[in-house]
Short mmCIF file of C-alpha atoms (C1' of nucleotides) in Angstrom, two decimals:
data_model
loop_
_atom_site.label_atom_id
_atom_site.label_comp_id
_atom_site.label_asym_id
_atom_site.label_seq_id
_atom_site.Cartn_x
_atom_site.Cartn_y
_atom_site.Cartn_z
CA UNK A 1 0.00 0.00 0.00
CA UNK A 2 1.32 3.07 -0.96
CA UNK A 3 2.04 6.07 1.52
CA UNK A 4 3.22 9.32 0.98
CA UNK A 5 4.38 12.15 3.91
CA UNK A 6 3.98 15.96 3.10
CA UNK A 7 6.94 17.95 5.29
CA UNK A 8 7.08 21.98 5.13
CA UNK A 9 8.60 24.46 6.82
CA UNK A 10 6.68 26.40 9.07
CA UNK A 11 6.47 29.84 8.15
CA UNK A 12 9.62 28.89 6.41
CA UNK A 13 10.82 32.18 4.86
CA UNK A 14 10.60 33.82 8.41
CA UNK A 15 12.19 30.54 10.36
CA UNK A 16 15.17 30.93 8.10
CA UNK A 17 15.67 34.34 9.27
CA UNK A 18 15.33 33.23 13.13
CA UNK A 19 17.37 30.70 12.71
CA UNK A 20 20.40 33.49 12.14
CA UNK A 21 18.80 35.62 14.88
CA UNK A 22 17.81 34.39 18.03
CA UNK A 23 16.19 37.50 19.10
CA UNK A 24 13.82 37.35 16.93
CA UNK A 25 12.54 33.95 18.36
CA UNK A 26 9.73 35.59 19.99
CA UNK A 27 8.69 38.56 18.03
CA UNK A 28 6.24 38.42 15.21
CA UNK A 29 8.08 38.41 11.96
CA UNK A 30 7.47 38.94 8.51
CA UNK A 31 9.10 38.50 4.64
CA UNK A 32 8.08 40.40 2.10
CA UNK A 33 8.02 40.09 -1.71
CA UNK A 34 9.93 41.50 -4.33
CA UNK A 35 10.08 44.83 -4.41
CA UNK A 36 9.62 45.14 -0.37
CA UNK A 37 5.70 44.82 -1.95
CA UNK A 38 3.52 42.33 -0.15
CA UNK A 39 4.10 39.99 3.13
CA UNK A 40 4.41 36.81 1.48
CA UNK A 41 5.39 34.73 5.10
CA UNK A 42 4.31 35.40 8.47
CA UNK A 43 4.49 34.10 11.90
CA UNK A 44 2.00 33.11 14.26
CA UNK A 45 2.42 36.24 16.14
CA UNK A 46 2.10 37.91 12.74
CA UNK A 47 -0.63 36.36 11.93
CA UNK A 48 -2.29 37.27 15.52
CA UNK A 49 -1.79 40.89 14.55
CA UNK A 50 -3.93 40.52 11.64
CA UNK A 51 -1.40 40.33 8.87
CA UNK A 52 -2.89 38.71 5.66
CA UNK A 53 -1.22 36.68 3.00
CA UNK A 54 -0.05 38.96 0.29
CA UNK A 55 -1.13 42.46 2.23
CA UNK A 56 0.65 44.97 0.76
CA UNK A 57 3.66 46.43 3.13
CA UNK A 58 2.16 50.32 2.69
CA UNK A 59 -0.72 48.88 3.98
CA UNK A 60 0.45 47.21 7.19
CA UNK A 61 3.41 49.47 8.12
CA UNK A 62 2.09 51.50 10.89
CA UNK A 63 0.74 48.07 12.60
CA UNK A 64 4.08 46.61 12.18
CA UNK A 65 5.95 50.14 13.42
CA UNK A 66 3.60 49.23 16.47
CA UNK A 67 3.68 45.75 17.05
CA UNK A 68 7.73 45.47 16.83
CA UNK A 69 7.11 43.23 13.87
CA UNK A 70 10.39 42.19 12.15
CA UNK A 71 9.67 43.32 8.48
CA UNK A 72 12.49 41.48 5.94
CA UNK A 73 12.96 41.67 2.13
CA UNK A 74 13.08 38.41 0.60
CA UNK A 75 16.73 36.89 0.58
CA UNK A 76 16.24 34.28 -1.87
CA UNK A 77 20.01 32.80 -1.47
CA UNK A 78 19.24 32.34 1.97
CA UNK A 79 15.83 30.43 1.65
CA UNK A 80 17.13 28.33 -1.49
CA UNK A 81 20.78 27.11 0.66
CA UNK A 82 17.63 26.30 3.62
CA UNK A 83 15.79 24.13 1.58
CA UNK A 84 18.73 22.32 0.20
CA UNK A 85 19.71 21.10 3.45
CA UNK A 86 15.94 19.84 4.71
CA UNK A 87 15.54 17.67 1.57
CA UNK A 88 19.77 16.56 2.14
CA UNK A 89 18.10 15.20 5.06
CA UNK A 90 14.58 13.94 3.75
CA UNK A 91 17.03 11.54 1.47
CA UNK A 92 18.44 10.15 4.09
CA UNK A 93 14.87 9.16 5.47
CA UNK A 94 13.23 8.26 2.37
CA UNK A 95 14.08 6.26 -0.37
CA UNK A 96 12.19 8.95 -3.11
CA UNK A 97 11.61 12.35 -2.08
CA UNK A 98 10.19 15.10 -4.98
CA UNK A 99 10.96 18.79 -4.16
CA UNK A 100 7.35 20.47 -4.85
CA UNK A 101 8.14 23.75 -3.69
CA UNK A 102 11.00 25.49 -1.92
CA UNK A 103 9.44 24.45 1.50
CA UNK A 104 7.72 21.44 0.78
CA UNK A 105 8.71 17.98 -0.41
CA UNK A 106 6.81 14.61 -0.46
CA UNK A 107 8.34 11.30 0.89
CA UNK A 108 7.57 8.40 -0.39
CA UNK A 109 6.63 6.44 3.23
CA UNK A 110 5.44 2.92 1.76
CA UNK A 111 8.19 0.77 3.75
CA UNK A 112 7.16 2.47 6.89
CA UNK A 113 4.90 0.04 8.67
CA UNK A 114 1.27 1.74 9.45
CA UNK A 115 1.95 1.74 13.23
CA UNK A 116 5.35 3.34 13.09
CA UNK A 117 4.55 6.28 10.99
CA UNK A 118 3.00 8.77 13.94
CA UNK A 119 7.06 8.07 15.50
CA UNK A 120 8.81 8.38 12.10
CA UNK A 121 7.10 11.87 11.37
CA UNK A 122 8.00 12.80 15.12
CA UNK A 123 11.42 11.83 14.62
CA UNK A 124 11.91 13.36 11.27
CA UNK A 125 10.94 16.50 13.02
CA UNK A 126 12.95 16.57 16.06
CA UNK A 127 15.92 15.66 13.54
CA UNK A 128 15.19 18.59 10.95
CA UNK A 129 14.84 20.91 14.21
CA UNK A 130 18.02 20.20 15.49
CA UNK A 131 20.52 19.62 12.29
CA UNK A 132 18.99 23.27 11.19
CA UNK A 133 16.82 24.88 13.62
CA UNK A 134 13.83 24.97 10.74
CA UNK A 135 10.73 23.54 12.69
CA UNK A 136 8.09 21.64 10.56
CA UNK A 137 5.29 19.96 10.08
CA UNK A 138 4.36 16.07 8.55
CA UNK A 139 1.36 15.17 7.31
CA UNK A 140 1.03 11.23 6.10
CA UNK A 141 -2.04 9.89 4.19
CA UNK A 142 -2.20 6.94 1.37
CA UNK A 143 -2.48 9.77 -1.43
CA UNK A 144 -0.74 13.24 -2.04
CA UNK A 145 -3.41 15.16 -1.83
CA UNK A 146 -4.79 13.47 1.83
CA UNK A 147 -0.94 13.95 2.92
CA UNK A 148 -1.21 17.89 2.49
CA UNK A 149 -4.50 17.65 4.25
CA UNK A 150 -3.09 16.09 6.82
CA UNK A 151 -0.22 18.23 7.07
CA UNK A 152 -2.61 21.02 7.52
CA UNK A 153 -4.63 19.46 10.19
CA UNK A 154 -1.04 18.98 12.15
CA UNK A 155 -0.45 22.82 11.40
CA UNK A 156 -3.49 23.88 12.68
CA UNK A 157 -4.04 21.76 15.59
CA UNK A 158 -0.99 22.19 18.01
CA UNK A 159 -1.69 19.37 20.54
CA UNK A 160 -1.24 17.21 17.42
CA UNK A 161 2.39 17.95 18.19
CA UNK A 162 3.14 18.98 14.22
CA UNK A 163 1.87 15.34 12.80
CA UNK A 164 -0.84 13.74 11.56
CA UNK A 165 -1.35 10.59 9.83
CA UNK A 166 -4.74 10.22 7.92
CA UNK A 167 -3.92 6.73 6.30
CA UNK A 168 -6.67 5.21 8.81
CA UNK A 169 -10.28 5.68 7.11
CA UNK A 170 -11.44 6.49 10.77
CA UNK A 171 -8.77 9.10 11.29
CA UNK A 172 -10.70 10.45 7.84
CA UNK A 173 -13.97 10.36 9.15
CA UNK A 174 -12.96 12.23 12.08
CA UNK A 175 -11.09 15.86 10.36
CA UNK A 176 -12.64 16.17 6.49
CA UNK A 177 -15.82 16.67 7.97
CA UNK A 178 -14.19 20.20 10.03
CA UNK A 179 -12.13 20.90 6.30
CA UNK A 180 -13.57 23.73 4.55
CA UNK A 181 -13.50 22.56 0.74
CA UNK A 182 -11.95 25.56 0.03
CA UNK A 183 -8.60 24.31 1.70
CA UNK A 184 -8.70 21.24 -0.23
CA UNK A 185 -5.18 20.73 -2.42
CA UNK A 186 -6.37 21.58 -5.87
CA UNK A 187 -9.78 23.34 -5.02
CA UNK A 188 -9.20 27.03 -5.52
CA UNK A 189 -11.94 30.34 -5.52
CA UNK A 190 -13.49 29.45 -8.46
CA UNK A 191 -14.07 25.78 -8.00
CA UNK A 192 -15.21 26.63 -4.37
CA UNK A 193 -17.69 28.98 -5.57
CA UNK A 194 -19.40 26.35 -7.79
CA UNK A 195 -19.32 23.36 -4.81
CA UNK A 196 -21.05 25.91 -2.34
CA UNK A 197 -23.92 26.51 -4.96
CA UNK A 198 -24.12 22.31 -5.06
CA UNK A 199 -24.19 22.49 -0.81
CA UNK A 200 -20.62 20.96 -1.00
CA UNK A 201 -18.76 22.88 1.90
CA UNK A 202 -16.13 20.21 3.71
CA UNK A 203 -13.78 18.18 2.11
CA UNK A 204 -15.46 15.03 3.40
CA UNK A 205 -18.58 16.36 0.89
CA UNK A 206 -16.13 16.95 -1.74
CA UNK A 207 -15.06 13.28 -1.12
CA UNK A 208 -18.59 12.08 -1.44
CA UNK A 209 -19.74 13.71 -4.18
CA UNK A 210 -20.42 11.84 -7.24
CA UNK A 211 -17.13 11.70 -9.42
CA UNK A 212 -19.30 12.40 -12.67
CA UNK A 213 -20.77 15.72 -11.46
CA UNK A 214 -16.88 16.36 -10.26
CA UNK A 215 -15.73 15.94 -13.69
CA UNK A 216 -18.54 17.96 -15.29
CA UNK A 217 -18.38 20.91 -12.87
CA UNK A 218 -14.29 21.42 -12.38
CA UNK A 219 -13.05 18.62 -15.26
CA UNK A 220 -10.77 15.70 -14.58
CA UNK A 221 -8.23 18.06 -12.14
CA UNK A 222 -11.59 18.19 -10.24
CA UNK A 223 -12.08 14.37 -10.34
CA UNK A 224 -9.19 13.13 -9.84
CA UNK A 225 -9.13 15.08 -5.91
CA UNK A 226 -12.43 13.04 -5.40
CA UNK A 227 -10.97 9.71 -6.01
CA UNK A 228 -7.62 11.07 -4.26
CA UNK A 229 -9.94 11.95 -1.06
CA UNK A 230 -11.39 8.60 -1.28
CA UNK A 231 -7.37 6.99 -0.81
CA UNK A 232 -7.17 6.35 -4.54
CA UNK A 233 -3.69 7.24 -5.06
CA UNK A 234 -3.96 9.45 -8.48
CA UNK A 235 -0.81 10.78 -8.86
CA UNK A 236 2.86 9.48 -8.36
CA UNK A 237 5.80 10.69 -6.58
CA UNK A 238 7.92 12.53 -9.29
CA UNK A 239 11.28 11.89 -8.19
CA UNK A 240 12.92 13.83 -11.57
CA UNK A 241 11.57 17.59 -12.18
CA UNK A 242 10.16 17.18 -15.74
CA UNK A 243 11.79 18.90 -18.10
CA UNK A 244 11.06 23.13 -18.09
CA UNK A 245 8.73 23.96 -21.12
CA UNK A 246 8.86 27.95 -20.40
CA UNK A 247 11.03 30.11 -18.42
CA UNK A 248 10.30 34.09 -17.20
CA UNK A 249 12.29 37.20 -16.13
CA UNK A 250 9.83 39.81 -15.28
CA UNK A 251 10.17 42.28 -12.01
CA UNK A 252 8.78 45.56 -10.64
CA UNK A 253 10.48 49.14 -11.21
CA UNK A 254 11.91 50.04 -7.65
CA UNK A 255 10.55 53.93 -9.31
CA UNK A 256 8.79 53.73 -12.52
CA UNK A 257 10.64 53.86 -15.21
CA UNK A 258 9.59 56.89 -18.15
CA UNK A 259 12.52 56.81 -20.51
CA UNK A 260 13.55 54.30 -23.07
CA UNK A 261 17.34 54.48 -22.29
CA UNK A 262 16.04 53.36 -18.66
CA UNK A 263 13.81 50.55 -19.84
CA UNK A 264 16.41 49.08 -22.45
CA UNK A 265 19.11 49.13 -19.73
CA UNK A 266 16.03 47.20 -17.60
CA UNK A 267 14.63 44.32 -20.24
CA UNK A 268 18.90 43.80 -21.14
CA UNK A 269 18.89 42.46 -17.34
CA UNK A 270 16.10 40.59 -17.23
CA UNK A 271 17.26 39.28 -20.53
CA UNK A 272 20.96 38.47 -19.29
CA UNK A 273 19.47 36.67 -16.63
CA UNK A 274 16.71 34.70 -18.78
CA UNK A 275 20.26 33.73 -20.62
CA UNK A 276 21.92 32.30 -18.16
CA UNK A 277 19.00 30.70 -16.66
CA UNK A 278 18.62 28.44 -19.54
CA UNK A 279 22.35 28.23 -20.02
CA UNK A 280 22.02 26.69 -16.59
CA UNK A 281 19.24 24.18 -17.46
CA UNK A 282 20.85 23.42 -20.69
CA UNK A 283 17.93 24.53 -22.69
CA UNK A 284 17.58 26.97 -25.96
CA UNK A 285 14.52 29.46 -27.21
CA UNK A 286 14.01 30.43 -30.72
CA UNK A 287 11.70 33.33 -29.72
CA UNK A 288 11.31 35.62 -27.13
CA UNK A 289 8.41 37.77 -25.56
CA UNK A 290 9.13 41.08 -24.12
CA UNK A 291 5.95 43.00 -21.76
CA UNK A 292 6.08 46.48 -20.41
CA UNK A 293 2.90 47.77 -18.04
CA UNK A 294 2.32 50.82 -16.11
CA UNK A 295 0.91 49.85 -12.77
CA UNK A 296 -2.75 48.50 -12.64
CA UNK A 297 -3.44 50.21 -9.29
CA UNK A 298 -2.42 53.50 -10.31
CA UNK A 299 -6.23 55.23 -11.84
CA UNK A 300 -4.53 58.06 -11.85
CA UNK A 301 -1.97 58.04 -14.54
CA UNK A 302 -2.61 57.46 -18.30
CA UNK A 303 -2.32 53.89 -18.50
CA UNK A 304 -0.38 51.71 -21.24
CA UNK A 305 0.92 48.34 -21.70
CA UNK A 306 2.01 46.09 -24.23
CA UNK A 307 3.86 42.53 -25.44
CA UNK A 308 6.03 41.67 -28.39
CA UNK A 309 7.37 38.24 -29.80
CA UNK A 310 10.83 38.19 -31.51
CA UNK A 311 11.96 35.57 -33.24
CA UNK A 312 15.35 34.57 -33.29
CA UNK A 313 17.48 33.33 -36.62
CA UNK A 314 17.71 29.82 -34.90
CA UNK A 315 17.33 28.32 -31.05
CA UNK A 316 19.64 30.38 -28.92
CA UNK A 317 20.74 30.64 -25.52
CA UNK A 318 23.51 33.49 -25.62
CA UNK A 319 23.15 36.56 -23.71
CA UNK A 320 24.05 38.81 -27.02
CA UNK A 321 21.39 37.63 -29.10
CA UNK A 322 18.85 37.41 -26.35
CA UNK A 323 19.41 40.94 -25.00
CA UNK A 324 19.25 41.74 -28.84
CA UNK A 325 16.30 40.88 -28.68
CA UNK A 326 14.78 42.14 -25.69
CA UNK A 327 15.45 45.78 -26.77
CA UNK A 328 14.38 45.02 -30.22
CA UNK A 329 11.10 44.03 -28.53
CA UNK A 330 10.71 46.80 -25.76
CA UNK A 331 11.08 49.05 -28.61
CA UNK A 332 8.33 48.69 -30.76
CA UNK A 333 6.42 48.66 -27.57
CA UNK A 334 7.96 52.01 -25.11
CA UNK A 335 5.80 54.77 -25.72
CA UNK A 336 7.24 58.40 -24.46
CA UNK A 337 5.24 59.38 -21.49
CA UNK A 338 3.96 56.53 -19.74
CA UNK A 339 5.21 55.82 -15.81
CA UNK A 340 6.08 51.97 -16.31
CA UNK A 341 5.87 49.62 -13.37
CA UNK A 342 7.03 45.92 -14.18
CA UNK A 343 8.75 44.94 -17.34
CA UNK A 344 10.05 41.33 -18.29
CA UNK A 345 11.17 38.79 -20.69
CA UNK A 346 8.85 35.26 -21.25
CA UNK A 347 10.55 32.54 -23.16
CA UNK A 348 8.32 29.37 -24.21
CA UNK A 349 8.47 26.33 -26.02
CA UNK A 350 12.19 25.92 -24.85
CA UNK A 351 14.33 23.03 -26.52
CA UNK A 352 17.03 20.90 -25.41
CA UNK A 353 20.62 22.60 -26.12
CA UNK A 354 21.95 21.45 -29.53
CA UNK A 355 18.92 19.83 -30.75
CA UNK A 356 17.42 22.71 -32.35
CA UNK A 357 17.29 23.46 -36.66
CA UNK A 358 20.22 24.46 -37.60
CA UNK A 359 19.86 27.17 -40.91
CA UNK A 360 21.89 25.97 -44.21
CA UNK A 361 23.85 29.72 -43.92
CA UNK A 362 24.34 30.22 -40.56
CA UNK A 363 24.33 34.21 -39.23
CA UNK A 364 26.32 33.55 -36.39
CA UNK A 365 29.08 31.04 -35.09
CA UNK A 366 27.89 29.03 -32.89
CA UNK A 367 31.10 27.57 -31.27
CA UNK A 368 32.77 30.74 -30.82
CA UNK A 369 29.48 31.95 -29.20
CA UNK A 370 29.30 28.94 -26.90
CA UNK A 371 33.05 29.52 -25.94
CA UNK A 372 32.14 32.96 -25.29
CA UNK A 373 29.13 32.36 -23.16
CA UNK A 374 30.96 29.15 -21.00
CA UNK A 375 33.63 31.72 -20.28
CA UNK A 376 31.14 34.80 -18.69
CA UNK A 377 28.95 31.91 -16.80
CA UNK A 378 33.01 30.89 -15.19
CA UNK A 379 33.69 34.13 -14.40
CA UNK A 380 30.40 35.12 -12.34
CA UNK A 381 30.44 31.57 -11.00
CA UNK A 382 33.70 32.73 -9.35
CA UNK A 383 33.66 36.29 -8.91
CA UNK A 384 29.47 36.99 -8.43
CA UNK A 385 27.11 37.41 -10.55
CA UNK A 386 27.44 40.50 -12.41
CA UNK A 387 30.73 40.44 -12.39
CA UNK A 388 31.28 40.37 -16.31
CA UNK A 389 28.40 42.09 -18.03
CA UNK A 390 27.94 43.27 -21.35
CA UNK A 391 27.87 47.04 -22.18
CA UNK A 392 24.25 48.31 -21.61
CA UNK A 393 22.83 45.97 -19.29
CA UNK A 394 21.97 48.12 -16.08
CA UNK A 395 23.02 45.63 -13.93
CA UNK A 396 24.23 47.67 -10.45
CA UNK A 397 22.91 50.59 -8.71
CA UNK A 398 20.15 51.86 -10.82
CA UNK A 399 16.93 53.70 -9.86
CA UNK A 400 14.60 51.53 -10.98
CA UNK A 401 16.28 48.36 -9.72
CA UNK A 402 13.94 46.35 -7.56
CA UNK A 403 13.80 47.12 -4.37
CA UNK A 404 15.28 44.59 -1.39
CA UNK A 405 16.00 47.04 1.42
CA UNK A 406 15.50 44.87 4.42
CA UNK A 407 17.63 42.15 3.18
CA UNK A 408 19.39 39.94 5.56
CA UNK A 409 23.02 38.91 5.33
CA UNK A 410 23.25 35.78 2.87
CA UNK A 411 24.58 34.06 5.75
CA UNK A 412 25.19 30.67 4.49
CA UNK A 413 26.16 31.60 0.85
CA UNK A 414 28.34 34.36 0.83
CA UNK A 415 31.72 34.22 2.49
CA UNK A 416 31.16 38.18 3.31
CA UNK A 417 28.08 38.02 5.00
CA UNK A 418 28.86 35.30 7.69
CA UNK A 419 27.09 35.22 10.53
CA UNK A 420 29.34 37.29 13.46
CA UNK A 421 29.52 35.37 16.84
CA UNK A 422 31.46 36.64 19.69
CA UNK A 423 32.26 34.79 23.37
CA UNK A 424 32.66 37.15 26.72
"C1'" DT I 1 4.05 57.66 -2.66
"C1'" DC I 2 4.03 52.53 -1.81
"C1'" DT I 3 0.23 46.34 -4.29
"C1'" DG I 4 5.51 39.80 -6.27
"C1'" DG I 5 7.27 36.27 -9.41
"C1'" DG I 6 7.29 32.01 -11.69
"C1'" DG I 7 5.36 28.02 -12.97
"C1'" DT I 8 1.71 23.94 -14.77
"C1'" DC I 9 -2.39 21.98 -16.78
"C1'" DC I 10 -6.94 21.97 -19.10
"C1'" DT I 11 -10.48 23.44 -22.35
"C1'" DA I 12 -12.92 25.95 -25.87
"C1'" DG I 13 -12.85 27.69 -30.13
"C1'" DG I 14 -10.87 29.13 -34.48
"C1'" DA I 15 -8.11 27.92 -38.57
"C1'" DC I 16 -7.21 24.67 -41.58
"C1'" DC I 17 -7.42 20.26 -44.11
"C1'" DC I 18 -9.56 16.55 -46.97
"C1'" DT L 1 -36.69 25.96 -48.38
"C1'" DC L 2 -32.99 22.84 -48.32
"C1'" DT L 3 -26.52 23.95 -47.57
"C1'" DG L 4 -21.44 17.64 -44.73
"C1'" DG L 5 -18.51 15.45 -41.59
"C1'" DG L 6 -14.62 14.63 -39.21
"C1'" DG L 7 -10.18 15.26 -38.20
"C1'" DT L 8 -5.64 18.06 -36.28
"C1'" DC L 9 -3.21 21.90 -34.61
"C1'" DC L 10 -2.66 26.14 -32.29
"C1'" DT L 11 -3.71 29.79 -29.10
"C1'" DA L 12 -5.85 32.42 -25.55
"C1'" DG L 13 -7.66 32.34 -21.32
"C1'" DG L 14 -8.95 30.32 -17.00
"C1'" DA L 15 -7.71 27.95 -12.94
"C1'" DC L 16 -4.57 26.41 -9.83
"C1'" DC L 17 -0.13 26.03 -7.14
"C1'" DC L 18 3.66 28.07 -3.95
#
DNA sequence: TCTGGGGTCCTAGGACCC
DNA sequence: TCTGGGGTCCTAGGACCC
């Protein structure tokens, strides 16, 4: 019988920065998005203040100014080196593990005996807590989608000591009927909207319902969460990510950005990095979309946005030809007079490296380019990124650069940024 | 003044073909 | 007045996830 465990951090983004500051162990803290915009993780205490998911910061300053809330900027280096480590140590518990988000992974728990899995998930815990200070919570079930329900009754029941193990029908019985559909892996506003208007309102309704109606009403994502309710394991463990199909660049103006010699400098970053993102997956384009908006909550200023497709003479992945481009792109699309917010770069139908149509009279040289290109990814490996740029690309210190400016140290990443201890 | 970023999957409907 | 049938492919948009 198959078994599956759901572990996430708690309030991971915001235990990452306790664990580098002990101080902060009892005061409500927060992360915020890109661009310092929304919170995006909060603590309990946080949450107790009446901080939402995704409220913007403007919003909630004063309350945080008067709680002593700890307000951070994301610090993605950190968070990313975090979750490396809790799955290092998932693989030593699990024979399969699959990485479905940067704080959650599902174990594949069939070898563990029924009766020893409430002691497994309490042990994985303690271990995880002490090898990196990130506390967390296991949820077990005979499905995926039971296992995250299960992982959110442990979250939201504390005397449940952070695990619960739904893999008993009973156990079922007992905490999908106190579920609100809504919370339901898979079900989101829209489908919950149409399954209150058929009196469906727990997940043990959902469970019930008829999986023909399910199918009709939210199509087979819909039905297949039925049967997966029921213990009718619908979807595998996915050891291997599947290969990427699209890959994005796109970020918010720190101030908005009103010339074109601004905005060029702006997509040429986002299109360096889309570059060496696929570079990094191995992975080509042969087109690339550029957007520009003004900001959508902004009634105040003439609005104007915009997207572009430019196709390149053959599958690429070098930063010359991509930033090319990009400003080819934001070109035809920059209008004089408009306050832009967000530009970025979308690249879809990506191909393997190499395996693209090559034309019978070539415009570039492809080996010399790929020499080129493995030489600037070596250098920023080993000096930063950023280090070796090409002229154009507004890379450091620019007005409209996205904003970060309560970013924590990169403690475990950067050799500069270590964390300072000192003994009296 | 200030509101994130990056993905996946599914379906309907149009274009096109014979 | 009556005006075929059955495919494939592509795209846009919706829905969902963290």
């Amino acid at each position: 019988m198959k078994a599956f465990a759901l572990v996430d951090g708690n309030s991971f983004y915001c235990s990452c920065e306790r664990v580098f500051d002990p101080k902060l162990a009892t005061r409500p803290v927060i992360v915020l998005s890109n661009n310092d915009g929304c919170a995006v993780a909060r603590t309990s205490e946080a949450k107790a203040l009446g901080i939402g998911m995704g409220d913007p910061y403007f919003k909630i300053r004063e309350l945080c100014d008067q709680n002593r809330v700890a307000v951070f900027s994301s610090n993605y280096s950190l968070y990313g080196d975090m979750s490396a480590r809790l799955n290092a140590i998932y693989r030593q518990w699990a024979p399969e593990v699959e990485i479905y988000s940067i704080d959650e992974s599902f174990l594949d728990l069939s070898l563990i005996p029924e009766r020893d899995r409430q002691t497994y998930g309490r042990d994985l815990r303690a271990t995880v807590h002490q090898w990196t200070g990130i506390p967390t919570c296991v949820g077990i079930g005979p499905t995926k989608t039971l296992a995250k329900l299960a992982n959110r009754v442990a979250k939201k029941n504390e005397e449940l000591g952070g695990v619960c193990d739904l893999t008993d029908p009973a156990e079922r019985d007992k905490w999908l009927p106190r579920i609100d559909v809504g919370d339901v892996w898979g079900v989101g506003p829209a489908s919950e909207r149409k399954l209150f208007e058929l009196g469906i309102e727990t997940a043990a309704d959902l469970r019930d319902m008829p999986t023909r109606l399910a199918r009709q009403r939210m199509t087979v994502v819909g039905e297949r969460t039925v049967l997966e309710l029921r213990g009718i394991a619908c979807m595998a463990l996915e050891e291997l990510p599947p290969q990427r199909k699209g890959c994005a660049v796109t970020r918010s103006f720190g101030k908005p950005v009103s010339t074109l010699d601004e905005m060029l400098e702006a997509v040429s970053a986002h299109a360096l990095r889309a570059a060496e993102k696929l570079r990094r997956h191995k992975l080509e384009t042969s087109h690339l979309t550029v957007f520009m908006h003004t900001s959508p909550f902004n009634r105040r200023d003439p609005a104007h946005g915009g997207s572009k497709t430019v196709h390149l003479p053959e599958a690429s992945a070098d930063t010359f030809e991509l930033i090319e481009a990009a400003r080819c792109g934001a070109q035809a699309i920059f209008r004089e007079g408009y306050r832009y917010a967000k530009a970025g770069v979308i690249m879809d139908d990506l191909i393997p490296a190499g395996s693209g149509i090559r034309p019978l009279f070539p415009a570039r040289d492809r080996d010399k380019s790929e020499r080129l290109m493995t030489a600037l990814d070596a250098v920023n490996a080993v000096f930063g990124r950023g280090t070796m740029v090409p002229a154009g690309v507004g890379i450091n210190k620019r007005e409209w650069q996205t904003k970060f400016d309560r970013r924590s140290p990169r403690y475990t990443t950067r050799l500069d940024e270590l964390p300072h201890a000192m003994a009296t």
